[in-house]
Short mmCIF file of C-alpha atoms in Angstrom, two decimals:
data_model
loop_
_atom_site.label_atom_id
_atom_site.label_comp_id
_atom_site.label_asym_id
_atom_site.label_seq_id
_atom_site.Cartn_x
_atom_site.Cartn_y
_atom_site.Cartn_z
CA MET K 1 -25.82 10.71 -6.32
CA SER K 2 -25.64 12.13 -3.26
CA GLU K 3 -26.15 16.60 -3.24
CA LEU K 4 -22.27 15.84 -2.82
CA ASP K 5 -22.58 13.94 -5.46
CA GLU K 6 -24.19 15.60 -8.25
CA HIS K 7 -23.14 19.66 -7.26
CA ARG K 8 -19.28 18.10 -8.33
CA VAL K 9 -20.43 16.78 -11.15
CA ALA K 10 -22.91 20.73 -12.35
CA GLU K 11 -19.20 21.87 -11.58
CA LEU K 12 -17.47 19.69 -14.18
CA ALA K 13 -20.30 20.73 -16.35
CA LYS K 14 -18.93 23.89 -16.27
CA GLN K 15 -15.41 23.67 -16.40
CA PRO K 16 -13.97 24.06 -20.31
CA ALA K 17 -12.92 20.67 -22.43
CA GLN K 18 -8.95 21.20 -21.71
CA VAL K 19 -8.30 17.90 -20.03
CA LEU K 20 -9.57 16.27 -23.54
CA GLU K 21 -7.05 18.49 -25.35
CA GLY K 22 -3.16 18.27 -25.12
CA GLU K 23 -0.51 16.09 -23.56
CA GLY K 24 -0.27 14.68 -20.60
CA THR K 25 -4.48 14.24 -21.13
CA GLN K 26 -4.68 10.71 -18.94
CA SER K 27 -3.37 11.12 -16.46
CA ALA K 28 -5.32 13.98 -15.59
CA ALA K 29 -8.40 11.59 -16.76
CA ARG K 30 -6.55 9.44 -14.06
CA GLU K 31 -6.30 12.50 -11.26
CA GLU K 32 -10.20 13.57 -11.69
CA ALA K 33 -11.03 10.55 -11.70
CA ARG K 34 -9.60 9.35 -8.06
CA LYS K 35 -10.05 12.12 -6.25
CA VAL K 36 -13.92 11.69 -7.30
CA LEU K 37 -13.96 8.12 -6.18
CA GLU K 38 -11.87 8.71 -2.63
CA ALA K 39 -14.60 11.73 -2.12
CA GLN K 40 -16.92 8.63 -2.60
CA ALA K 41 -15.42 5.89 -0.29
CA VAL K 42 -15.09 9.05 2.17
CA MET K 43 -18.80 9.50 1.85
CA ARG K 44 -19.46 6.29 2.57
CA SER K 45 -16.96 5.18 5.17
CA ALA K 46 -18.40 8.67 7.29
CA GLY K 47 -22.27 6.66 7.09
CA GLU K 48 -23.77 8.54 3.78
CA PRO K 49 -26.71 6.06 3.31
CA SER K 50 -26.00 3.75 -0.57
CA ASP K 51 -27.63 4.40 -2.82
CA GLY K 52 -28.47 1.02 -4.11
CA PRO K 53 -30.48 -1.84 -1.82
CA GLU K 54 -27.59 -2.86 0.28
CA GLY K 55 -27.75 1.11 2.13
CA GLY K 56 -30.91 -0.82 4.37
CA ASP K 57 -30.99 -2.50 7.66
CA GLY K 58 -32.87 -5.67 5.93
#
């Protein structure tokens, strides 16, 4: 996990669990997941090293 990912996870952990209550929770959860996945895609396309073995030179 990159430093940016770790920072984002830490921010989310500090927030109250408001997404788990009330109407529209699935929509809010999907939107947040989409944002995280888009950020990961941008980081990968920008050339950040991958966490997996496929990120190596060999």
